[in-house]
JSON list of C-alpha atoms in Angstrom, two decimals:
[
{"chain": "A", "resi": 471, "resn": "MET", "atom": "CA", "xyz": [-151.71, -40.04, 17.03]},
{"chain": "A", "resi": 472, "resn": "GLY", "atom": "CA", "xyz": [-153.99, -38.08, 19.34]},
{"chain": "A", "resi": 473, "resn": "GLN", "atom": "CA", "xyz": [-157.20, -39.64, 18.08]},
{"chain": "A", "resi": 474, "resn": "THR", "atom": "CA", "xyz": [-155.90, -43.15, 18.72]},
{"chain": "A", "resi": 475, "resn": "HIS", "atom": "CA", "xyz": [-154.74, -42.28, 22.23]},
{"chain": "A", "resi": 476, "resn": "VAL", "atom": "CA", "xyz": [-158.07, -40.66, 23.14]},
{"chain": "A", "resi": 477, "resn": "LEU", "atom": "CA", "xyz": [-160.09, -43.63, 21.88]},
{"chain": "A", "resi": 478, "resn": "SER", "atom": "CA", "xyz": [-157.79, -46.13, 23.59]},
{"chain": "A", "resi": 479, "resn": "GLY", "atom": "CA", "xyz": [-158.09, -44.32, 26.92]},
{"chain": "A", "resi": 480, "resn": "ALA", "atom": "CA", "xyz": [-161.88, -44.43, 26.80]},
{"chain": "A", "resi": 481, "resn": "VAL", "atom": "CA", "xyz": [-161.93, -48.07, 25.67]},
{"chain": "A", "resi": 482, "resn": "VAL", "atom": "CA", "xyz": [-159.53, -49.24, 28.38]},
{"chain": "A", "resi": 483, "resn": "TRP", "atom": "CA", "xyz": [-161.60, -47.50, 31.06]},
{"chain": "A", "resi": 484, "resn": "LEU", "atom": "CA", "xyz": [-164.94, -48.81, 29.76]},
{"chain": "A", "resi": 485, "resn": "ALA", "atom": "CA", "xyz": [-163.48, -52.32, 29.56]},
{"chain": "A", "resi": 486, "resn": "ALA", "atom": "CA", "xyz": [-161.90, -52.23, 33.02]},
{"chain": "A", "resi": 487, "resn": "ALA", "atom": "CA", "xyz": [-164.62, -50.41, 34.97]},
{"chain": "A", "resi": 488, "resn": "PRO", "atom": "CA", "xyz": [-167.15, -53.32, 35.01]},
{"chain": "A", "resi": 489, "resn": "VAL", "atom": "CA", "xyz": [-164.42, -55.55, 36.42]},
{"chain": "A", "resi": 490, "resn": "LEU", "atom": "CA", "xyz": [-163.51, -52.96, 39.05]},
{"chain": "A", "resi": 491, "resn": "SER", "atom": "CA", "xyz": [-167.13, -52.80, 40.19]},
{"chain": "A", "resi": 492, "resn": "ARG", "atom": "CA", "xyz": [-167.59, -56.56, 40.69]},
{"chain": "A", "resi": 493, "resn": "GLU", "atom": "CA", "xyz": [-167.56, -57.23, 44.41]},
{"chain": "A", "resi": 494, "resn": "GLU", "atom": "CA", "xyz": [-167.35, -61.00, 43.89]},
{"chain": "A", "resi": 495, "resn": "LEU", "atom": "CA", "xyz": [-163.95, -60.46, 42.25]},
{"chain": "A", "resi": 496, "resn": "LEU", "atom": "CA", "xyz": [-162.42, -57.66, 44.30]},
{"chain": "A", "resi": 497, "resn": "GLY", "atom": "CA", "xyz": [-164.35, -57.81, 47.56]},
{"chain": "A", "resi": 498, "resn": "SER", "atom": "CA", "xyz": [-163.98, -54.64, 49.62]},
{"chain": "A", "resi": 499, "resn": "TYR", "atom": "CA", "xyz": [-161.66, -53.20, 46.97]},
{"chain": "A", "resi": 500, "resn": "SER", "atom": "CA", "xyz": [-164.44, -53.07, 44.37]},
{"chain": "A", "resi": 501, "resn": "VAL", "atom": "CA", "xyz": [-165.55, -49.67, 43.06]},
{"chain": "A", "resi": 502, "resn": "PRO", "atom": "CA", "xyz": [-169.33, -49.62, 42.41]},
{"chain": "A", "resi": 503, "resn": "LEU", "atom": "CA", "xyz": [-170.09, -47.03, 39.72]},
{"chain": "A", "resi": 504, "resn": "SER", "atom": "CA", "xyz": [-173.30, -45.59, 38.30]},
{"chain": "A", "resi": 505, "resn": "SER", "atom": "CA", "xyz": [-173.82, -45.14, 34.56]},
{"chain": "A", "resi": 506, "resn": "SER", "atom": "CA", "xyz": [-173.08, -41.42, 34.94]},
{"chain": "A", "resi": 507, "resn": "GLN", "atom": "CA", "xyz": [-169.82, -42.19, 36.72]},
{"chain": "A", "resi": 508, "resn": "LEU", "atom": "CA", "xyz": [-168.85, -44.71, 34.04]},
{"chain": "A", "resi": 509, "resn": "ILE", "atom": "CA", "xyz": [-169.35, -42.13, 31.29]},
{"chain": "A", "resi": 510, "resn": "ALA", "atom": "CA", "xyz": [-167.56, -39.45, 33.33]},
{"chain": "A", "resi": 511, "resn": "GLY", "atom": "CA", "xyz": [-164.68, -41.87, 33.87]},
{"chain": "A", "resi": 512, "resn": "ALA", "atom": "CA", "xyz": [-164.47, -42.49, 30.13]},
{"chain": "A", "resi": 513, "resn": "VAL", "atom": "CA", "xyz": [-164.22, -38.73, 29.51]},
{"chain": "A", "resi": 514, "resn": "VAL", "atom": "CA", "xyz": [-161.48, -38.41, 32.13]},
{"chain": "A", "resi": 515, "resn": "ALA", "atom": "CA", "xyz": [-159.55, -41.46, 30.86]},
{"chain": "A", "resi": 516, "resn": "ALA", "atom": "CA", "xyz": [-159.79, -40.22, 27.27]},
{"chain": "A", "resi": 517, "resn": "GLY", "atom": "CA", "xyz": [-158.23, -36.89, 28.21]},
{"chain": "A", "resi": 518, "resn": "ALA", "atom": "CA", "xyz": [-155.67, -38.52, 30.50]},
{"chain": "A", "resi": 519, "resn": "ALA", "atom": "CA", "xyz": [-154.59, -40.73, 27.61]},
{"chain": "A", "resi": 520, "resn": "LEU", "atom": "CA", "xyz": [-152.85, -37.66, 26.20]},
{"chain": "A", "resi": 521, "resn": "LEU", "atom": "CA", "xyz": [-151.11, -36.66, 29.43]},
{"chain": "A", "resi": 522, "resn": "PRO", "atom": "CA", "xyz": [-147.83, -38.51, 28.67]},
{"chain": "A", "resi": 523, "resn": "ASP", "atom": "CA", "xyz": [-147.43, -36.31, 25.58]},
{"chain": "A", "resi": 524, "resn": "ILE", "atom": "CA", "xyz": [-147.21, -33.27, 27.82]},
{"chain": "A", "resi": 525, "resn": "ASP", "atom": "CA", "xyz": [-143.47, -33.65, 27.18]},
{"chain": "A", "resi": 526, "resn": "HIS", "atom": "CA", "xyz": [-143.95, -32.75, 23.49]},
{"chain": "A", "resi": 527, "resn": "PRO", "atom": "CA", "xyz": [-143.69, -28.94, 23.06]},
{"chain": "A", "resi": 528, "resn": "SER", "atom": "CA", "xyz": [-144.77, -29.10, 19.43]},
{"chain": "A", "resi": 529, "resn": "GLY", "atom": "CA", "xyz": [-147.39, -31.83, 19.85]},
{"chain": "A", "resi": 530, "resn": "ARG", "atom": "CA", "xyz": [-151.12, -31.50, 19.44]},
{"chain": "A", "resi": 531, "resn": "ILE", "atom": "CA", "xyz": [-151.99, -30.92, 23.08]},
{"chain": "A", "resi": 532, "resn": "ALA", "atom": "CA", "xyz": [-149.40, -28.15, 23.34]},
{"chain": "A", "resi": 533, "resn": "ASN", "atom": "CA", "xyz": [-151.87, -26.04, 21.34]},
{"chain": "A", "resi": 534, "resn": "THR", "atom": "CA", "xyz": [-154.90, -26.82, 23.51]},
{"chain": "A", "resi": 535, "resn": "LEU", "atom": "CA", "xyz": [-154.82, -23.63, 25.58]},
{"chain": "A", "resi": 536, "resn": "GLY", "atom": "CA", "xyz": [-152.49, -21.55, 23.43]},
{"chain": "A", "resi": 537, "resn": "PRO", "atom": "CA", "xyz": [-149.37, -20.13, 25.11]},
{"chain": "A", "resi": 538, "resn": "VAL", "atom": "CA", "xyz": [-150.33, -21.64, 28.48]},
{"chain": "A", "resi": 539, "resn": "THR", "atom": "CA", "xyz": [-150.03, -25.26, 27.34]},
{"chain": "A", "resi": 540, "resn": "LYS", "atom": "CA", "xyz": [-147.16, -24.46, 24.96]},
{"chain": "A", "resi": 541, "resn": "THR", "atom": "CA", "xyz": [-145.11, -23.10, 27.85]},
{"chain": "A", "resi": 542, "resn": "LEU", "atom": "CA", "xyz": [-146.15, -25.95, 30.15]},
{"chain": "A", "resi": 543, "resn": "CYS", "atom": "CA", "xyz": [-145.15, -28.60, 27.58]},
{"chain": "A", "resi": 544, "resn": "ARG", "atom": "CA", "xyz": [-141.82, -26.88, 26.99]},
{"chain": "A", "resi": 545, "resn": "TRP", "atom": "CA", "xyz": [-141.01, -26.90, 30.71]},
{"chain": "A", "resi": 546, "resn": "VAL", "atom": "CA", "xyz": [-142.09, -30.50, 31.16]},
{"chain": "A", "resi": 547, "resn": "SER", "atom": "CA", "xyz": [-140.07, -31.59, 28.13]},
{"chain": "A", "resi": 548, "resn": "ARG", "atom": "CA", "xyz": [-136.92, -30.07, 29.60]},
{"chain": "A", "resi": 549, "resn": "ALA", "atom": "CA", "xyz": [-137.53, -31.57, 33.04]},
{"chain": "A", "resi": 550, "resn": "ALA", "atom": "CA", "xyz": [-138.41, -35.01, 31.62]},
{"chain": "A", "resi": 551, "resn": "GLY", "atom": "CA", "xyz": [-135.38, -35.22, 29.33]},
{"chain": "A", "resi": 552, "resn": "GLY", "atom": "CA", "xyz": [-137.33, -34.92, 26.07]},
{"chain": "A", "resi": 553, "resn": "HIS", "atom": "CA", "xyz": [-140.13, -36.80, 24.35]},
{"chain": "A", "resi": 554, "resn": "ARG", "atom": "CA", "xyz": [-140.91, -40.39, 25.42]},
{"chain": "A", "resi": 555, "resn": "GLN", "atom": "CA", "xyz": [-138.75, -40.20, 28.49]},
{"chain": "A", "resi": 556, "resn": "ALA", "atom": "CA", "xyz": [-139.96, -39.74, 32.09]},
{"chain": "A", "resi": 557, "resn": "THR", "atom": "CA", "xyz": [-143.60, -38.99, 31.24]},
{"chain": "A", "resi": 558, "resn": "HIS", "atom": "CA", "xyz": [-143.86, -42.25, 29.29]},
{"chain": "A", "resi": 559, "resn": "SER", "atom": "CA", "xyz": [-143.34, -44.44, 32.33]},
{"chain": "A", "resi": 560, "resn": "LEU", "atom": "CA", "xyz": [-145.36, -46.45, 34.82]},
{"chain": "A", "resi": 561, "resn": "LEU", "atom": "CA", "xyz": [-144.17, -44.08, 37.55]},
{"chain": "A", "resi": 562, "resn": "PHE", "atom": "CA", "xyz": [-145.70, -41.11, 35.74]},
{"chain": "A", "resi": 563, "resn": "ALA", "atom": "CA", "xyz": [-149.00, -42.95, 35.18]},
{"chain": "A", "resi": 564, "resn": "VAL", "atom": "CA", "xyz": [-149.31, -43.79, 38.88]},
{"chain": "A", "resi": 565, "resn": "ALA", "atom": "CA", "xyz": [-148.20, -40.31, 39.97]},
{"chain": "A", "resi": 566, "resn": "MET", "atom": "CA", "xyz": [-150.84, -38.66, 37.77]},
{"chain": "A", "resi": 567, "resn": "GLY", "atom": "CA", "xyz": [-153.48, -40.99, 39.17]},
{"chain": "A", "resi": 568, "resn": "VAL", "atom": "CA", "xyz": [-152.55, -40.17, 42.75]},
{"chain": "A", "resi": 569, "resn": "LEU", "atom": "CA", "xyz": [-152.50, -36.43, 41.97]},
{"chain": "A", "resi": 570, "resn": "MET", "atom": "CA", "xyz": [-155.92, -36.48, 40.33]},
{"chain": "A", "resi": 571, "resn": "TRP", "atom": "CA", "xyz": [-157.38, -38.60, 43.14]},
{"chain": "A", "resi": 572, "resn": "ALA", "atom": "CA", "xyz": [-156.08, -36.11, 45.70]},
{"chain": "A", "resi": 573, "resn": "LEU", "atom": "CA", "xyz": [-157.54, -33.19, 43.76]},
{"chain": "A", "resi": 574, "resn": "ALA", "atom": "CA", "xyz": [-160.93, -34.90, 43.34]},
{"chain": "A", "resi": 575, "resn": "GLU", "atom": "CA", "xyz": [-161.07, -35.82, 47.03]},
{"chain": "A", "resi": 576, "resn": "TYR", "atom": "CA", "xyz": [-159.62, -32.76, 48.74]},
{"chain": "A", "resi": 577, "resn": "VAL", "atom": "CA", "xyz": [-159.24, -29.77, 46.39]},
{"chain": "A", "resi": 578, "resn": "ARG", "atom": "CA", "xyz": [-162.60, -29.17, 44.74]},
{"chain": "A", "resi": 579, "resn": "TYR", "atom": "CA", "xyz": [-161.68, -26.17, 42.58]},
{"chain": "A", "resi": 580, "resn": "GLY", "atom": "CA", "xyz": [-158.33, -27.70, 41.73]},
{"chain": "A", "resi": 581, "resn": "TRP", "atom": "CA", "xyz": [-160.13, -30.81, 40.47]},
{"chain": "A", "resi": 582, "resn": "TRP", "atom": "CA", "xyz": [-162.47, -28.73, 38.32]},
{"chain": "A", "resi": 583, "resn": "ALA", "atom": "CA", "xyz": [-159.46, -26.98, 36.77]},
{"chain": "A", "resi": 584, "resn": "ALA", "atom": "CA", "xyz": [-157.75, -30.34, 36.14]},
{"chain": "A", "resi": 585, "resn": "LEU", "atom": "CA", "xyz": [-160.96, -31.74, 34.64]},
{"chain": "A", "resi": 586, "resn": "PHE", "atom": "CA", "xyz": [-161.25, -28.71, 32.34]},
{"chain": "A", "resi": 587, "resn": "ILE", "atom": "CA", "xyz": [-157.71, -29.33, 31.07]},
{"chain": "A", "resi": 588, "resn": "LEU", "atom": "CA", "xyz": [-158.24, -33.08, 30.62]},
{"chain": "A", "resi": 589, "resn": "VAL", "atom": "CA", "xyz": [-161.42, -32.60, 28.60]},
{"chain": "A", "resi": 590, "resn": "GLY", "atom": "CA", "xyz": [-159.65, -29.97, 26.52]},
{"chain": "A", "resi": 591, "resn": "PHE", "atom": "CA", "xyz": [-156.82, -32.41, 25.83]},
{"chain": "A", "resi": 592, "resn": "GLY", "atom": "CA", "xyz": [-159.31, -35.08, 24.78]},
{"chain": "A", "resi": 593, "resn": "LEU", "atom": "CA", "xyz": [-161.15, -32.78, 22.40]},
{"chain": "A", "resi": 594, "resn": "ARG", "atom": "CA", "xyz": [-157.94, -31.54, 20.85]},
{"chain": "A", "resi": 595, "resn": "GLY", "atom": "CA", "xyz": [-156.72, -35.11, 20.49]},
{"chain": "A", "resi": 596, "resn": "LEU", "atom": "CA", "xyz": [-159.85, -36.13, 18.62]},
{"chain": "A", "resi": 597, "resn": "GLY", "atom": "CA", "xyz": [-159.02, -33.52, 16.02]},
{"chain": "A", "resi": 598, "resn": "LEU", "atom": "CA", "xyz": [-162.54, -32.08, 15.77]},
{"chain": "A", "resi": 599, "resn": "ASP", "atom": "CA", "xyz": [-161.21, -28.63, 14.87]},
{"chain": "A", "resi": 600, "resn": "PHE", "atom": "CA", "xyz": [-162.14, -25.88, 12.45]},
{"chain": "A", "resi": 601, "resn": "LYS", "atom": "CA", "xyz": [-159.38, -26.13, 9.88]},
{"chain": "A", "resi": 602, "resn": "GLY", "atom": "CA", "xyz": [-157.43, -22.90, 9.61]},
{"chain": "A", "resi": 603, "resn": "HIS", "atom": "CA", "xyz": [-159.34, -21.27, 12.48]},
{"chain": "A", "resi": 604, "resn": "GLU", "atom": "CA", "xyz": [-157.26, -21.84, 15.61]},
{"chain": "A", "resi": 605, "resn": "PHE", "atom": "CA", "xyz": [-159.17, -19.28, 17.68]},
{"chain": "A", "resi": 606, "resn": "TRP", "atom": "CA", "xyz": [-162.58, -20.79, 17.02]},
{"chain": "A", "resi": 607, "resn": "SER", "atom": "CA", "xyz": [-161.22, -24.30, 17.57]},
{"chain": "A", "resi": 608, "resn": "GLY", "atom": "CA", "xyz": [-159.83, -23.26, 20.94]},
{"chain": "A", "resi": 609, "resn": "LEU", "atom": "CA", "xyz": [-163.06, -21.49, 21.87]},
{"chain": "A", "resi": 610, "resn": "LYS", "atom": "CA", "xyz": [-165.08, -24.58, 20.96]},
{"chain": "A", "resi": 611, "resn": "ASP", "atom": "CA", "xyz": [-162.83, -26.76, 23.12]},
{"chain": "A", "resi": 612, "resn": "CYS", "atom": "CA", "xyz": [-163.09, -24.36, 26.06]},
{"chain": "A", "resi": 613, "resn": "LEU", "atom": "CA", "xyz": [-166.89, -24.21, 25.86]},
{"chain": "A", "resi": 614, "resn": "ALA", "atom": "CA", "xyz": [-167.18, -28.00, 25.63]},
{"chain": "A", "resi": 615, "resn": "ALA", "atom": "CA", "xyz": [-164.73, -28.49, 28.51]},
{"chain": "A", "resi": 616, "resn": "GLY", "atom": "CA", "xyz": [-166.67, -25.95, 30.60]},
{"chain": "A", "resi": 617, "resn": "ALA", "atom": "CA", "xyz": [-169.93, -27.78, 29.87]},
{"chain": "A", "resi": 618, "resn": "ALA", "atom": "CA", "xyz": [-168.35, -31.10, 30.91]},
{"chain": "A", "resi": 619, "resn": "VAL", "atom": "CA", "xyz": [-167.14, -29.60, 34.20]},
{"chain": "A", "resi": 620, "resn": "TYR", "atom": "CA", "xyz": [-170.63, -28.24, 34.87]},
{"chain": "A", "resi": 621, "resn": "LEU", "atom": "CA", "xyz": [-172.30, -31.59, 34.16]},
{"chain": "A", "resi": 622, "resn": "MET", "atom": "CA", "xyz": [-169.79, -33.53, 36.28]},
{"chain": "A", "resi": 623, "resn": "HIS", "atom": "CA", "xyz": [-169.24, -31.12, 39.18]},
{"chain": "A", "resi": 624, "resn": "ASP", "atom": "CA", "xyz": [-171.74, -32.84, 41.50]},
{"chain": "A", "resi": 625, "resn": "LEU", "atom": "CA", "xyz": [-170.59, -36.40, 40.77]},
{"chain": "A", "resi": 626, "resn": "ASP", "atom": "CA", "xyz": [-168.56, -38.34, 43.33]},
{"chain": "A", "resi": 627, "resn": "MET", "atom": "CA", "xyz": [-165.25, -38.56, 41.43]},
{"chain": "A", "resi": 628, "resn": "GLY", "atom": "CA", "xyz": [-163.28, -40.47, 44.05]},
{"chain": "A", "resi": 629, "resn": "PHE", "atom": "CA", "xyz": [-162.46, -43.00, 41.34]},
{"chain": "A", "resi": 630, "resn": "ALA", "atom": "CA", "xyz": [-160.86, -40.35, 39.11]},
{"chain": "A", "resi": 631, "resn": "GLY", "atom": "CA", "xyz": [-157.33, -41.45, 39.96]},
{"chain": "A", "resi": 632, "resn": "ILE", "atom": "CA", "xyz": [-158.02, -44.91, 38.56]},
{"chain": "A", "resi": 633, "resn": "ALA", "atom": "CA", "xyz": [-159.43, -43.44, 35.35]},
{"chain": "A", "resi": 634, "resn": "VAL", "atom": "CA", "xyz": [-156.42, -41.17, 34.92]},
{"chain": "A", "resi": 635, "resn": "THR", "atom": "CA", "xyz": [-153.92, -43.97, 35.52]},
{"chain": "A", "resi": 636, "resn": "LEU", "atom": "CA", "xyz": [-155.73, -46.27, 33.07]},
{"chain": "A", "resi": 637, "resn": "GLY", "atom": "CA", "xyz": [-155.78, -43.51, 30.46]},
{"chain": "A", "resi": 638, "resn": "CYS", "atom": "CA", "xyz": [-152.04, -42.98, 30.84]},
{"chain": "A", "resi": 639, "resn": "LEU", "atom": "CA", "xyz": [-151.41, -46.73, 30.67]},
{"chain": "A", "resi": 640, "resn": "ALA", "atom": "CA", "xyz": [-153.43, -46.93, 27.46]},
{"chain": "A", "resi": 641, "resn": "HIS", "atom": "CA", "xyz": [-151.13, -44.29, 25.98]},
{"chain": "A", "resi": 642, "resn": "LEU", "atom": "CA", "xyz": [-148.01, -46.18, 27.04]},
{"chain": "A", "resi": 643, "resn": "LEU", "atom": "CA", "xyz": [-149.33, -49.43, 25.60]},
{"chain": "A", "resi": 644, "resn": "GLY", "atom": "CA", "xyz": [-150.03, -47.73, 22.29]},
{"chain": "A", "resi": 645, "resn": "ASP", "atom": "CA", "xyz": [-146.60, -46.14, 22.10]},
{"chain": "A", "resi": 646, "resn": "CYS", "atom": "CA", "xyz": [-144.93, -49.46, 22.96]},
{"chain": "A", "resi": 647, "resn": "LEU", "atom": "CA", "xyz": [-146.47, -50.86, 19.77]},
{"chain": "A", "resi": 648, "resn": "THR", "atom": "CA", "xyz": [-144.60, -48.30, 17.67]},
{"chain": "A", "resi": 649, "resn": "PRO", "atom": "CA", "xyz": [-140.88, -47.76, 16.95]},
{"chain": "A", "resi": 650, "resn": "ARG", "atom": "CA", "xyz": [-138.90, -46.26, 19.87]},
{"chain": "A", "resi": 651, "resn": "GLY", "atom": "CA", "xyz": [-141.30, -47.68, 22.44]},
{"chain": "A", "resi": 652, "resn": "CYS", "atom": "CA", "xyz": [-141.28, -46.28, 25.99]},
{"chain": "A", "resi": 653, "resn": "LEU", "atom": "CA", "xyz": [-139.10, -46.23, 29.07]},
{"chain": "A", "resi": 654, "resn": "LEU", "atom": "CA", "xyz": [-141.78, -47.95, 31.14]},
{"chain": "A", "resi": 655, "resn": "LEU", "atom": "CA", "xyz": [-139.42, -48.51, 34.08]},
{"chain": "A", "resi": 656, "resn": "TRP", "atom": "CA", "xyz": [-137.89, -45.02, 34.01]},
{"chain": "A", "resi": 657, "resn": "PRO", "atom": "CA", "xyz": [-135.39, -44.02, 35.37]},
{"chain": "A", "resi": 658, "resn": "ILE", "atom": "CA", "xyz": [-134.05, -47.42, 34.29]},
{"chain": "A", "resi": 659, "resn": "PRO", "atom": "CA", "xyz": [-132.91, -46.83, 30.67]},
{"chain": "A", "resi": 660, "resn": "TRP", "atom": "CA", "xyz": [-134.67, -49.88, 29.25]},
{"chain": "A", "resi": 661, "resn": "ARG", "atom": "CA", "xyz": [-136.81, -48.98, 26.25]},
{"chain": "A", "resi": 662, "resn": "MET", "atom": "CA", "xyz": [-139.62, -51.46, 25.64]},
{"chain": "A", "resi": 663, "resn": "GLU", "atom": "CA", "xyz": [-141.26, -51.95, 22.26]},
{"chain": "A", "resi": 664, "resn": "THR", "atom": "CA", "xyz": [-143.11, -54.57, 20.25]},
{"chain": "A", "resi": 665, "resn": "VAL", "atom": "CA", "xyz": [-143.60, -52.95, 16.86]},
{"chain": "A", "resi": 666, "resn": "LEU", "atom": "CA", "xyz": [-147.04, -53.81, 15.48]},
{"chain": "A", "resi": 667, "resn": "VAL", "atom": "CA", "xyz": [-147.73, -50.32, 14.15]},
{"chain": "A", "resi": 668, "resn": "PRO", "atom": "CA", "xyz": [-144.71, -49.48, 11.95]},
{"chain": "A", "resi": 669, "resn": "ARG", "atom": "CA", "xyz": [-145.51, -45.77, 11.55]},
{"chain": "A", "resi": 670, "resn": "THR", "atom": "CA", "xyz": [-147.68, -43.30, 13.44]},
{"chain": "A", "resi": 671, "resn": "ASP", "atom": "CA", "xyz": [-150.54, -42.02, 11.29]},
{"chain": "A", "resi": 672, "resn": "GLY", "atom": "CA", "xyz": [-149.70, -44.76, 8.80]},
{"chain": "A", "resi": 673, "resn": "ARG", "atom": "CA", "xyz": [-152.03, -47.20, 7.05]},
{"chain": "A", "resi": 674, "resn": "VAL", "atom": "CA", "xyz": [-152.15, -49.67, 9.96]},
{"chain": "A", "resi": 675, "resn": "GLU", "atom": "CA", "xyz": [-153.17, -46.99, 12.44]},
{"chain": "A", "resi": 676, "resn": "ARG", "atom": "CA", "xyz": [-155.69, -45.26, 10.18]},
{"chain": "A", "resi": 677, "resn": "LEU", "atom": "CA", "xyz": [-157.25, -48.34, 8.57]},
{"chain": "A", "resi": 678, "resn": "VAL", "atom": "CA", "xyz": [-157.04, -50.89, 11.40]},
{"chain": "A", "resi": 679, "resn": "VAL", "atom": "CA", "xyz": [-156.35, -49.43, 14.84]},
{"chain": "A", "resi": 680, "resn": "VAL", "atom": "CA", "xyz": [-158.70, -46.43, 14.74]},
{"chain": "A", "resi": 681, "resn": "PRO", "atom": "CA", "xyz": [-161.71, -48.35, 13.29]},
{"chain": "A", "resi": 682, "resn": "VAL", "atom": "CA", "xyz": [-161.27, -51.17, 15.82]},
{"chain": "A", "resi": 683, "resn": "LEU", "atom": "CA", "xyz": [-161.05, -48.75, 18.75]},
{"chain": "A", "resi": 684, "resn": "THR", "atom": "CA", "xyz": [-164.03, -46.77, 17.46]},
{"chain": "A", "resi": 685, "resn": "CYS", "atom": "CA", "xyz": [-166.19, -49.90, 17.24]},
{"chain": "A", "resi": 686, "resn": "ALA", "atom": "CA", "xyz": [-165.09, -50.99, 20.71]},
{"chain": "A", "resi": 687, "resn": "ALA", "atom": "CA", "xyz": [-165.91, -47.56, 22.15]},
{"chain": "A", "resi": 688, "resn": "ILE", "atom": "CA", "xyz": [-169.38, -47.61, 20.57]},
{"chain": "A", "resi": 689, "resn": "VAL", "atom": "CA", "xyz": [-170.18, -51.13, 21.84]},
{"chain": "A", "resi": 690, "resn": "LEU", "atom": "CA", "xyz": [-168.92, -50.44, 25.37]},
{"chain": "A", "resi": 691, "resn": "THR", "atom": "CA", "xyz": [-170.65, -47.06, 25.60]},
{"chain": "A", "resi": 692, "resn": "SER", "atom": "CA", "xyz": [-173.91, -48.57, 24.35]},
{"chain": "A", "resi": 693, "resn": "GLY", "atom": "CA", "xyz": [-173.66, -51.17, 27.09]},
{"chain": "A", "resi": 694, "resn": "VAL", "atom": "CA", "xyz": [-173.31, -48.44, 29.71]},
{"chain": "A", "resi": 695, "resn": "LEU", "atom": "CA", "xyz": [-176.21, -46.39, 28.32]},
{"chain": "A", "resi": 696, "resn": "VAL", "atom": "CA", "xyz": [-178.64, -49.33, 28.30]},
{"chain": "A", "resi": 697, "resn": "GLY", "atom": "CA", "xyz": [-177.46, -50.50, 31.72]},
{"chain": "A", "resi": 698, "resn": "ASP", "atom": "CA", "xyz": [-175.95, -53.72, 30.45]},
{"chain": "A", "resi": 699, "resn": "ASN", "atom": "CA", "xyz": [-172.40, -55.04, 30.59]},
{"chain": "A", "resi": 700, "resn": "PRO", "atom": "CA", "xyz": [-171.14, -56.32, 27.22]},
{"chain": "A", "resi": 701, "resn": "PHE", "atom": "CA", "xyz": [-168.67, -58.56, 29.05]},
{"chain": "A", "resi": 702, "resn": "LEU", "atom": "CA", "xyz": [-171.57, -60.51, 30.53]},
{"chain": "A", "resi": 703, "resn": "TRP", "atom": "CA", "xyz": [-173.29, -61.19, 27.20]},
{"chain": "A", "resi": 704, "resn": "PHE", "atom": "CA", "xyz": [-171.31, -64.35, 26.62]},
{"chain": "A", "resi": 705, "resn": "GLU", "atom": "CA", "xyz": [-172.12, -65.59, 30.12]},
{"chain": "A", "resi": 706, "resn": "ARG", "atom": "CA", "xyz": [-175.82, -65.54, 29.21]},
{"chain": "A", "resi": 707, "resn": "ILE", "atom": "CA", "xyz": [-175.51, -67.69, 26.08]},
{"chain": "A", "resi": 708, "resn": "PRO", "atom": "CA", "xyz": [-177.30, -71.02, 26.74]},
{"chain": "A", "resi": 709, "resn": "THR", "atom": "CA", "xyz": [-174.87, -73.91, 26.92]},
{"chain": "A", "resi": 710, "resn": "GLY", "atom": "CA", "xyz": [-177.25, -76.68, 26.02]}
]
């Protein structure tokens, strides 16, 4: 479900970003990031974790911006061959990352528009809506997305492509743990799945997956906010 995808996108980014910034591991390929950039990356990855479902014309994100996203999802669904087809592939994840990197680096206003949409997707995925009040829910999402764009517009977002790709990959990993899996190697018709979550929005997802992801997101975000890396805690434990 949307909430699981959003949380997984943020968690995967927050877990991977400290590794990406370690020069001793990656050398000149490392990506040093400030705390603000880490949080911004988590927001981007969380929204991007819903991008593969842009092929679902009746899905949750199709209602994010009313008829605009409904029409977009309908067109993408037709072009992709239906749900869990082309957009649920490694090729799509990389393509989205390259596109967002190009926008962040070279098309300033285009990046702001993409960021607005990604944040809107993330908010809609979390399900923090006003029940029975679609207009007010949409307005709330638009205002929050606009505020995020304002707060992030001066940040160097050259790393945005990585965050988007990781968010998409988190989505694919989650779907591969459910029945039907994903065509990760699309256009090769090889559907990959390892069913650990027997039903979407079932007991396993609601009672196990979501709580675990929520706890992980809280721990990792706390580490960023206090300027510490949770993955280094164990390295500091005295050995004798």
